[in-house]
mmCIF file of C-alpha atoms in Angstrom:
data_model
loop_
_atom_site.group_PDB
_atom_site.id
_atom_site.type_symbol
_atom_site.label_atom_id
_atom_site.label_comp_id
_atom_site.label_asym_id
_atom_site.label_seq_id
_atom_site.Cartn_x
_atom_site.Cartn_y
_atom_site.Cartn_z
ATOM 1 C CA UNK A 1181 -21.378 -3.115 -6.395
ATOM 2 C CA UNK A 1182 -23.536 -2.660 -3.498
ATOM 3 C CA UNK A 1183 -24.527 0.599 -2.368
ATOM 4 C CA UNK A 1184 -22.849 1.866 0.891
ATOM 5 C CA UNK A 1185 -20.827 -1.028 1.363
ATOM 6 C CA UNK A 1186 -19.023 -1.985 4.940
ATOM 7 C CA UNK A 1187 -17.487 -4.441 6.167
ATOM 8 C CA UNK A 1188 -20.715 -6.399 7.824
ATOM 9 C CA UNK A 1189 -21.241 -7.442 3.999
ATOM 10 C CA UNK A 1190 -17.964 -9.453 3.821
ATOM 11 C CA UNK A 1191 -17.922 -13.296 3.567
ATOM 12 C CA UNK A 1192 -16.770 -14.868 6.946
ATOM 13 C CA UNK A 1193 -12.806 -15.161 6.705
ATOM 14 C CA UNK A 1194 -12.218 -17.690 9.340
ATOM 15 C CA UNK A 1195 -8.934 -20.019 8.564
ATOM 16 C CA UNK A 1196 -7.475 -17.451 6.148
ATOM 17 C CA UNK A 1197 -4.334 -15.550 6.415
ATOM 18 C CA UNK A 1198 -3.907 -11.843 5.964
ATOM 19 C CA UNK A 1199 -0.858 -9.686 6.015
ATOM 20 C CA UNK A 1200 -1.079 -5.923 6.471
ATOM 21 C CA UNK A 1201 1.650 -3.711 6.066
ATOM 22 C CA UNK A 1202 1.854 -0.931 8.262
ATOM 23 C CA UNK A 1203 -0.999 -1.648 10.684
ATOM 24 C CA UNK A 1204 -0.052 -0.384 14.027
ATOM 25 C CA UNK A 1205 -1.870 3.041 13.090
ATOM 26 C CA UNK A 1206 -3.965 4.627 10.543
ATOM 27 C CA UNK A 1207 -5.212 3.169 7.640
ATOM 28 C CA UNK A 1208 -3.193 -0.301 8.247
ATOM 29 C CA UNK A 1209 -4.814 -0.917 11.467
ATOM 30 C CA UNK A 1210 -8.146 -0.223 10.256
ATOM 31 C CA UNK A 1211 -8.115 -2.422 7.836
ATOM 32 C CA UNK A 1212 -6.316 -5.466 9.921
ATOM 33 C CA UNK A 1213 -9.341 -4.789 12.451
ATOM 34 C CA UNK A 1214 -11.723 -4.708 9.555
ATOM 35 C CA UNK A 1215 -10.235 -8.380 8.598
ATOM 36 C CA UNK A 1216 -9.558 -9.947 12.176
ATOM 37 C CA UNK A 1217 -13.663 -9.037 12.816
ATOM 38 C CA UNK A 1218 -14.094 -11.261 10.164
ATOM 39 C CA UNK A 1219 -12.295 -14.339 10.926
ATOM 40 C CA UNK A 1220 -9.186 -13.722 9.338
ATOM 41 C CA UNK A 1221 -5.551 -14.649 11.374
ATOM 42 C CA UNK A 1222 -3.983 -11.256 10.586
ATOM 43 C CA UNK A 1223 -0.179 -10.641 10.547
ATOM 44 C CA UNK A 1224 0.203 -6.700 11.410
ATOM 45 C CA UNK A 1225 4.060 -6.224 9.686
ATOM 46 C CA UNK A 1226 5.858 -2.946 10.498
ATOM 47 C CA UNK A 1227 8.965 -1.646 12.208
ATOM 48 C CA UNK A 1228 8.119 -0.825 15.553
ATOM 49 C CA UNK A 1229 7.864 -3.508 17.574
ATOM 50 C CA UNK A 1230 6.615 -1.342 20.708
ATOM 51 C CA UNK A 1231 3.948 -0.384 18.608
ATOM 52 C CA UNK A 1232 3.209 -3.379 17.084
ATOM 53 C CA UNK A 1233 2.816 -4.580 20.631
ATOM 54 C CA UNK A 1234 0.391 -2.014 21.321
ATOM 55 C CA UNK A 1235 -1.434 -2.431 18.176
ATOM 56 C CA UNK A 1236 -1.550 -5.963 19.224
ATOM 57 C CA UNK A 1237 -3.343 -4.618 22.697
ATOM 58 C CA UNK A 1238 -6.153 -2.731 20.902
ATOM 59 C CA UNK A 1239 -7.070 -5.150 18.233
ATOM 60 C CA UNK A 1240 -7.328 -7.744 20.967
ATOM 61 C CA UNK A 1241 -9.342 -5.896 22.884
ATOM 62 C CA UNK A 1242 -11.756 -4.949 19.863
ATOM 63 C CA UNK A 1243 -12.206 -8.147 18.507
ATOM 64 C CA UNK A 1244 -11.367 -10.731 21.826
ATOM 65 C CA UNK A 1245 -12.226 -13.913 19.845
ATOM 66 C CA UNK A 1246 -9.834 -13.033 16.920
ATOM 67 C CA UNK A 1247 -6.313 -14.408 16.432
ATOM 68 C CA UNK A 1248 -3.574 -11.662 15.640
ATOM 69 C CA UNK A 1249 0.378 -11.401 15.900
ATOM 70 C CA UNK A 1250 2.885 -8.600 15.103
ATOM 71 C CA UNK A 1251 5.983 -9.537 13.122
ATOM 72 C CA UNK A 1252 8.799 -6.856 12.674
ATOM 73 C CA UNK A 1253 8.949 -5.718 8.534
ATOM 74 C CA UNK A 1254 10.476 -2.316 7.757
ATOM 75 C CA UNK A 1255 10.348 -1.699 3.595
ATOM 76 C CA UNK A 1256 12.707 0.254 3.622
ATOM 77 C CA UNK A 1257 15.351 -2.503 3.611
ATOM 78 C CA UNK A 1258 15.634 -5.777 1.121
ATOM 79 C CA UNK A 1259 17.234 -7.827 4.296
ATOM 80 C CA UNK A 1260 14.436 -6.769 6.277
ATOM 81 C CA UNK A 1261 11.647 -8.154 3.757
ATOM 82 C CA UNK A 1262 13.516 -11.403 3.127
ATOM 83 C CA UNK A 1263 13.823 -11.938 6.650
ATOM 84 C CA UNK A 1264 10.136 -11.426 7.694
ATOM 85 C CA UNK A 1265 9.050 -13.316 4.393
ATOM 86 C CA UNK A 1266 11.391 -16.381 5.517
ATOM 87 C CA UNK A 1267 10.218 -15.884 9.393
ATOM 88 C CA UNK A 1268 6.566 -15.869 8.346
ATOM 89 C CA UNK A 1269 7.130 -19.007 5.945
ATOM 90 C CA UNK A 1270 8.115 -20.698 9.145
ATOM 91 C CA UNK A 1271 4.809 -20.043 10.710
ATOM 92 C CA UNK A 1272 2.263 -20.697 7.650
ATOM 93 C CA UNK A 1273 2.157 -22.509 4.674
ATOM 94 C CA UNK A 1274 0.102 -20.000 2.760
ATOM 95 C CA UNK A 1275 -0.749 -16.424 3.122
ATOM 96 C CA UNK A 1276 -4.413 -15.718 1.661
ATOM 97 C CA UNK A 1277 -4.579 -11.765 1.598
ATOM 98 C CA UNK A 1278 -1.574 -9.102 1.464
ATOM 99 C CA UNK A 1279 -2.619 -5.382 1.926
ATOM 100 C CA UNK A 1280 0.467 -3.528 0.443
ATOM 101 C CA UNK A 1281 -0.600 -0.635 2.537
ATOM 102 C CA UNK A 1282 2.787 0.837 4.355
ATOM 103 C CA UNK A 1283 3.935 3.992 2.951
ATOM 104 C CA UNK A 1284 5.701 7.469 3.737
ATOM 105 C CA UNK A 1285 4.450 11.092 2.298
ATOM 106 C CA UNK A 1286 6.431 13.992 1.130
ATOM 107 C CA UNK A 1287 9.735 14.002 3.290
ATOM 108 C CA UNK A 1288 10.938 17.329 3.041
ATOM 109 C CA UNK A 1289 14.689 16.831 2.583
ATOM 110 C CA UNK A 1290 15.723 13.804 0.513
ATOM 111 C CA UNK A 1291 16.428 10.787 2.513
ATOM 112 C CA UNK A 1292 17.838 7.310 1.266
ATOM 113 C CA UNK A 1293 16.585 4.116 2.428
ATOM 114 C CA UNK A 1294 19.299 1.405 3.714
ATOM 115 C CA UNK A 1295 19.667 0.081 -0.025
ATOM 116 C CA UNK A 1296 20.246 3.787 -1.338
ATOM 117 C CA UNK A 1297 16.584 3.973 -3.123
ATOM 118 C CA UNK A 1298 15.085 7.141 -2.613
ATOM 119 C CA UNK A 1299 12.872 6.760 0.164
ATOM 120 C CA UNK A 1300 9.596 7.095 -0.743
ATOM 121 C CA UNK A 1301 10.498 5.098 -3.888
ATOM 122 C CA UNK A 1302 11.601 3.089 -2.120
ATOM 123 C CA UNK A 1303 9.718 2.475 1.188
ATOM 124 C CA UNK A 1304 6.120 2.936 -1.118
ATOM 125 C CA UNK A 1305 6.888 0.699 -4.320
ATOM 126 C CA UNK A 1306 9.920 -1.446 -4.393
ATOM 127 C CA UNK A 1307 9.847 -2.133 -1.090
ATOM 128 C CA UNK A 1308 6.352 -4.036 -1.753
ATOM 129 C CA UNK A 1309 7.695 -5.070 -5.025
ATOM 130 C CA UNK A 1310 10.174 -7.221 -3.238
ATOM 131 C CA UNK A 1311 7.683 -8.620 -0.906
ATOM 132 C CA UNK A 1312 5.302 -9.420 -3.426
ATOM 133 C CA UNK A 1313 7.498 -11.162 -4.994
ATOM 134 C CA UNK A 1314 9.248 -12.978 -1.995
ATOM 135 C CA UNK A 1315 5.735 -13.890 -0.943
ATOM 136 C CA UNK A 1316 4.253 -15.411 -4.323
ATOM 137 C CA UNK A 1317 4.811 -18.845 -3.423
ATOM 138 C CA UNK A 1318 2.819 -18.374 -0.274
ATOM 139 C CA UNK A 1319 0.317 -16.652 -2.247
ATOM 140 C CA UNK A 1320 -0.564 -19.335 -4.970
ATOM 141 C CA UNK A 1321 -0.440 -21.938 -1.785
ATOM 142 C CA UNK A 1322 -3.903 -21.189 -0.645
ATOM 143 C CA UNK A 1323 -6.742 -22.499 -1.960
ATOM 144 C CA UNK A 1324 -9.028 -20.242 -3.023
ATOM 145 C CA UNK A 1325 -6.331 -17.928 -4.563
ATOM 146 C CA UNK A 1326 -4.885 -15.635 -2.724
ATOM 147 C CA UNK A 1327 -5.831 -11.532 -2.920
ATOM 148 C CA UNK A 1328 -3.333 -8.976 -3.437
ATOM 149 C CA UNK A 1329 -4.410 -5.187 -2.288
ATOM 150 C CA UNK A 1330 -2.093 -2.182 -3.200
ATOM 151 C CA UNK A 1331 -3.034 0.390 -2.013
ATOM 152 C CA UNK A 1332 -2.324 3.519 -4.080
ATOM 153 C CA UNK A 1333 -3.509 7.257 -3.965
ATOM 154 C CA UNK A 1334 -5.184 10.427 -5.196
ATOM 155 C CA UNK A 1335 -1.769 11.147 -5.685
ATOM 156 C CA UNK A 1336 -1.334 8.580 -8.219
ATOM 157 C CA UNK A 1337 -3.501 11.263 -10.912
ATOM 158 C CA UNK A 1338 -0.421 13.190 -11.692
ATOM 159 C CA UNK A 1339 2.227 10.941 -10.985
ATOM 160 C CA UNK A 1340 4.752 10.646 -13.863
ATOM 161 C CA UNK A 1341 7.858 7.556 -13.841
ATOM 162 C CA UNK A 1342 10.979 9.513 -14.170
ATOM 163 C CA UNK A 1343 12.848 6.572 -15.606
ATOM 164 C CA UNK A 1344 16.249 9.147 -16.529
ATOM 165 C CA UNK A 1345 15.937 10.016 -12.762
ATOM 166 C CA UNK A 1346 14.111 7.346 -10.702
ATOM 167 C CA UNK A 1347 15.987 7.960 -7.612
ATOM 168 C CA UNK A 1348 15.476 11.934 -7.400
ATOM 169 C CA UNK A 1349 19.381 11.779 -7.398
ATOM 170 C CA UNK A 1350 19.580 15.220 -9.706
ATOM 171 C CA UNK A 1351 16.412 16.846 -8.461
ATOM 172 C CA UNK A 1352 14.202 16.790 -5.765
ATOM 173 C CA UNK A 1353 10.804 17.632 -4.571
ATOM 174 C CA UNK A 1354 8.900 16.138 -1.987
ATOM 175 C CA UNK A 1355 5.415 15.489 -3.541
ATOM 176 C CA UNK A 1356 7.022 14.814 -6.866
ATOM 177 C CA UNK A 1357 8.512 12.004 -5.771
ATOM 178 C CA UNK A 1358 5.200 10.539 -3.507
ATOM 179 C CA UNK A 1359 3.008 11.656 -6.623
ATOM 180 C CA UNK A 1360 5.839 8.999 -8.668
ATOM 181 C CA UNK A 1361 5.686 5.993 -5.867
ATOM 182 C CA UNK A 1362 1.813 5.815 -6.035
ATOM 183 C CA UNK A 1363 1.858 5.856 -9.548
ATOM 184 C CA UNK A 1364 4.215 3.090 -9.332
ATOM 185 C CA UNK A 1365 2.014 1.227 -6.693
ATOM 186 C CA UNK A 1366 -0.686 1.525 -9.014
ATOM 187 C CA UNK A 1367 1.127 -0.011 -11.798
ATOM 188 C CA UNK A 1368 2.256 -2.554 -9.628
ATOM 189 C CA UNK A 1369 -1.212 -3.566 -8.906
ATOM 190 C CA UNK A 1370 -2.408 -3.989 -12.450
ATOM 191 C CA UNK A 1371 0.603 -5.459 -14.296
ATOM 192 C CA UNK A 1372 0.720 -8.445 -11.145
ATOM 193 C CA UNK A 1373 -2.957 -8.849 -12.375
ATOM 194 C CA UNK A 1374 -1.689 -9.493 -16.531
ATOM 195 C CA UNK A 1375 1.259 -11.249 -15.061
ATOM 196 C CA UNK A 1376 -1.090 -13.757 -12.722
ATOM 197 C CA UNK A 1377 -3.180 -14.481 -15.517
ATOM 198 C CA UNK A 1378 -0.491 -14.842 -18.101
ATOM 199 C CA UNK A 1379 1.263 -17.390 -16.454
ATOM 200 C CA UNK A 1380 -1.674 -18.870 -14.479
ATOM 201 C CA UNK A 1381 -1.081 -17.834 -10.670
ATOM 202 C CA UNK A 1382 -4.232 -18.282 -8.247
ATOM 203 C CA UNK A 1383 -3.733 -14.226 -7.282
ATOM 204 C CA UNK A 1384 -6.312 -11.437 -7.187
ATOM 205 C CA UNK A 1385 -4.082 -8.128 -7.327
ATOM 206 C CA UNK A 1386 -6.784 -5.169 -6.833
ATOM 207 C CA UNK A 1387 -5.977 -1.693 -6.230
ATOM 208 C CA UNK A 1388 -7.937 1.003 -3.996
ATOM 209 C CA UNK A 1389 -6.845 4.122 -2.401
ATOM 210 C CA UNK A 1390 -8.348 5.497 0.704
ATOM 211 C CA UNK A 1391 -9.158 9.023 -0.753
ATOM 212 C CA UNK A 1392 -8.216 11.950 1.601
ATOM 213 C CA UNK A 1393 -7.983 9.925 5.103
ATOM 214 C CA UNK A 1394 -6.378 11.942 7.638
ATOM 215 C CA UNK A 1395 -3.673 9.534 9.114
ATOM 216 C CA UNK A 1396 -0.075 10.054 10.292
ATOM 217 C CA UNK A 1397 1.484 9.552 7.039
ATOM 218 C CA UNK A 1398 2.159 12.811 6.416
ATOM 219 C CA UNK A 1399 4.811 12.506 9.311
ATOM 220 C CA UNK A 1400 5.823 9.325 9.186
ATOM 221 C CA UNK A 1401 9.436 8.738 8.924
ATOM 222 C CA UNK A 1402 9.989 12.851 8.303
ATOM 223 C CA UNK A 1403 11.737 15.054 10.106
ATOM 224 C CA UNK A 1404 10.056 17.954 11.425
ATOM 225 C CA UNK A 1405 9.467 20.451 8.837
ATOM 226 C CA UNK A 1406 12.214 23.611 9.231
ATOM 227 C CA UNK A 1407 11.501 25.979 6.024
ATOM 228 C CA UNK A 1408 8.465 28.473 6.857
ATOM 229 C CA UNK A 1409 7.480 27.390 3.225
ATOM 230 C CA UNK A 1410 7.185 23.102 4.494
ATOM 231 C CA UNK A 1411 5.385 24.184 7.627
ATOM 232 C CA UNK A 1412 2.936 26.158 6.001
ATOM 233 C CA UNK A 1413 2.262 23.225 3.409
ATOM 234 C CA UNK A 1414 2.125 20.643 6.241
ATOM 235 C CA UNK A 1415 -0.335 22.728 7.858
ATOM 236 C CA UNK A 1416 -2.235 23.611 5.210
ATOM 237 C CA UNK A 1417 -2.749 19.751 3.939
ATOM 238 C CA UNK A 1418 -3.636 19.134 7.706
ATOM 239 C CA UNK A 1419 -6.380 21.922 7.749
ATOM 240 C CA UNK A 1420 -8.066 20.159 4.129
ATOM 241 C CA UNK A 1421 -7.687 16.769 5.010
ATOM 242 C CA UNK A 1422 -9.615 17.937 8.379
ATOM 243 C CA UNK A 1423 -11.993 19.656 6.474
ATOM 244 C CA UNK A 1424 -12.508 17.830 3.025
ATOM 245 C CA UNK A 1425 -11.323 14.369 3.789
ATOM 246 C CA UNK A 1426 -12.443 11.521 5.980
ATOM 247 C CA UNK A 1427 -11.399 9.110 9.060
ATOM 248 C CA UNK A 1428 -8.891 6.498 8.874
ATOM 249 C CA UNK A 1429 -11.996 3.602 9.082
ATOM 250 C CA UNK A 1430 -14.117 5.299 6.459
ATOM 251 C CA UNK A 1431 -10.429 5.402 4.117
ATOM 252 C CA UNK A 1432 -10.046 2.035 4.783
ATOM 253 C CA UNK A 1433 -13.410 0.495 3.277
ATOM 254 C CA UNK A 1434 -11.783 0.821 -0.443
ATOM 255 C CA UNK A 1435 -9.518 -1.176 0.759
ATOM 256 C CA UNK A 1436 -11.453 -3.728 2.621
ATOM 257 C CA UNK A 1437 -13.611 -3.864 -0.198
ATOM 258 C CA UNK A 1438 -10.655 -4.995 -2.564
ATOM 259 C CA UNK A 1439 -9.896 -7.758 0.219
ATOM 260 C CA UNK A 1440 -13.186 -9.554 1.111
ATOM 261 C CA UNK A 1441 -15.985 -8.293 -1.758
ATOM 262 C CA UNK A 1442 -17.018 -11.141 -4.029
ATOM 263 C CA UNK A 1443 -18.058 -8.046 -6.486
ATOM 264 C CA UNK A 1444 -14.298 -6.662 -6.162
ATOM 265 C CA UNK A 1445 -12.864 -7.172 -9.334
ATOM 266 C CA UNK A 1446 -8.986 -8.751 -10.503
ATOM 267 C CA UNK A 1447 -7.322 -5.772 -12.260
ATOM 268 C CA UNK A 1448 -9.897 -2.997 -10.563
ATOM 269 C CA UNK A 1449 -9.540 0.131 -8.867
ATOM 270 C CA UNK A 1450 -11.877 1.377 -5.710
ATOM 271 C CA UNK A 1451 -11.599 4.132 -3.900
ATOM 272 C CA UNK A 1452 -14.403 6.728 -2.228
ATOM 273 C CA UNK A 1453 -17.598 7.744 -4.451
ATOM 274 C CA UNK A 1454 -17.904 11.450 -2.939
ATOM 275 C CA UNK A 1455 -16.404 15.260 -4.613
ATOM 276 C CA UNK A 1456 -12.749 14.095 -6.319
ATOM 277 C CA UNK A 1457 -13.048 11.082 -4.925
ATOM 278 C CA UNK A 1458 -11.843 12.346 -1.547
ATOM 279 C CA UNK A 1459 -14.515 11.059 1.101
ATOM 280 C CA UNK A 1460 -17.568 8.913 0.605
ATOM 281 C CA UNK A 1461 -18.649 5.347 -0.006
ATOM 282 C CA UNK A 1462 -17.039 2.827 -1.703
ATOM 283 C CA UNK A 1463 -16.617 2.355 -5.621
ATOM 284 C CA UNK A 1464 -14.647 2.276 -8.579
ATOM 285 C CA UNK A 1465 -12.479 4.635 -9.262
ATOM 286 C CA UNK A 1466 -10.767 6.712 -12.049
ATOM 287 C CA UNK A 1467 -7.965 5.149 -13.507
ATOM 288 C CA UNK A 1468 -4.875 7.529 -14.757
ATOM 289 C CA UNK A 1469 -4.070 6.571 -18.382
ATOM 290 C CA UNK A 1470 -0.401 6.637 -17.000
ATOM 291 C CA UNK A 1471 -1.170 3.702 -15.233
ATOM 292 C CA UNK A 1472 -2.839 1.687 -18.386
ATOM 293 C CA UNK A 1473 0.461 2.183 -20.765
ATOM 294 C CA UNK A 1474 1.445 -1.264 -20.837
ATOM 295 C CA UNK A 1475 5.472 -0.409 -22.536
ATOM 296 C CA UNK A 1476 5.849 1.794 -19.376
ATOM 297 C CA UNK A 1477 4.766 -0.863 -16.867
ATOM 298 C CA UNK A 1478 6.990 -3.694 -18.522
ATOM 299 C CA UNK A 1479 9.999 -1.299 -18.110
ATOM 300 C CA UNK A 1480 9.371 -0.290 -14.842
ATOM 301 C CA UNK A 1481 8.704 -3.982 -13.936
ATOM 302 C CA UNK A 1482 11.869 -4.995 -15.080
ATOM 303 C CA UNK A 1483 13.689 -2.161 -13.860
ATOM 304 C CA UNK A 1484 12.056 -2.719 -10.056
ATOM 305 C CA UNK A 1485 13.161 -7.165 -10.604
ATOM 306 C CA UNK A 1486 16.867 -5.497 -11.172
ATOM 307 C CA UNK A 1487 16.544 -2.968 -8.483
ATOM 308 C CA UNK A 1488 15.682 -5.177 -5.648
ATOM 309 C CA UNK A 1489 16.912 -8.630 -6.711
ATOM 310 C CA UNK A 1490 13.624 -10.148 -7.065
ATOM 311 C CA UNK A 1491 11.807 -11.853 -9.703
ATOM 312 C CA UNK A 1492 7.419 -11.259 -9.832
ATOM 313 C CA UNK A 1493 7.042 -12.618 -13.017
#
């Protein structure tokens, strides 16, 4: 891997097609700047189209000889994700990188997404189950094989799969059940690598997380915090993420890396190189053994093709 790696180092990207999930802010619109400086037509998917259309302003103005477009995805709905996969068919015959980087953190009261999946389940894993799966045959239509980036989290270390209650249905905690979606993710991104290779698929699925990047996530899609106990956590993981963590471009380089680097790896795992992997430059990083038990991925594979009526392998 080479040492201190940015962007600047990635092959040219000119005629490919990226989708990034969640990139009018944060970590999403790093990264679709970090592509579109490179060449790359990027799709910026989320569910705002006011600020998709500002999104759309900035990028254009950063990079004024790229080519960029905003098309309305929320993941927290199955209509939604075969609607923007069948809109986005119309407009390309092959999609060459998808950053599954969307994602919501630790909503303090339980919420439900349209299809009654917990939400961060939901919005965080099956939601980019579904549209990994919708998107395949646009995936194995480009030439070079197309590369698949989930983008997981710190998070991910203690995550466990609560198969008996998946949906946080009996009991609920709000970092329990982000801690379980990144896991997921995760998993996700290594059993589409077995499952590309098993079958024969021209798809690179890489994982990276963006160690402690101090984005909007934390609020996105929650309600304001009302207990004195949430609003002393919220401000407390402000305060260390301020302190310990790093900017939404230096969290994005993991994964940027798993996008463009030659050296990037199919099945690997990159994240920052600094204390707990929280800030620093880019390289591999640790794997939980959760995510390596190959029974529990196969279940929660074919529990996520039942779930959202899709089939990834």
């Amino acid at each position: 891997m080479t040492a201190h790696w940015d962007i600047t180092q990635a092959p040219r990207l000119v005629g490919k097609v990226a989708v990034v999930t969640g990139a009018t802010g944060g970590l999403g619109y790093a990264t679709a700047r970090g592509l579109m400086s490179r060449g790359a037509q990027v799709i910026l998917a989320g569910r705002n189209p006011a600020k998709g259309a500002a999104a759309l302003e900035r990028l254009r103005a950063d990079c004024p000889d790229g080519v960029a477009d905003f098309m309305t995805l929320d993941l927290a709905s199955l209509q939604s994700i075969a609607d923007f996969v069948q809109n986005l068919s119309g407009r390309t015959g092959s999609v060459d990188i998808l950053v599954n980087n969307a994602g919501v953190m630790g909503t303090p009261r339980r919420q439900e997404t349209i299809d009654r999946f917990e939400m961060q389940f939901g919005t965080n894993y099956l939601g980019p189950f579904a549209l990994t799966a919708r998107l395949r045959p646009l995936l194995c239509a480009g030439r070079d094989g197309a590369r698949v980036v989930t983008v997981a989290s710190l998070a991910a270390l203690s995550g466990r799969i609560m198969f008996d209650d998946l949906q946080a249905r009996h009991h609920y905690t709000p970092f329990t059940a982000y801690r379980q979606s990144k896991l997921a993710d995760l998993i996700l991104a290594l059993e589409l690598d077995r499952q590309a290779r098993q079958h024969g698929w021209p798809i690179h699925s890489i994982a990276a997380h963006p160690g402690w990047a101090l984005t909007d996530i934390a609020v996105s899609r929650s309600p304001i915090p009302q207990g004195l106990r949430e609003r002393l956590l919220r401000r407390a993981t402000l305060v260390a993420f301020t302190l310990f963590g790093q900017s939404a471009e230096h969290g994005a380089l993991p994964i940027l890396f798993a996008a463009t680097a030659p050296q990037a790896r199919d099945g690997g795992y990159y994240g920052p190189d600094g204390w707990g992997e929280r800030r620093g430059n880019v390289t591999e990083a640790h794997m939980p053994p959760a995510a390596c038990d190959l029974q529990l991925a196969q279940r929660l594979w074919q529990v996520s093709e039942r779930l959202t009526g899709t089939v990834l392998s």
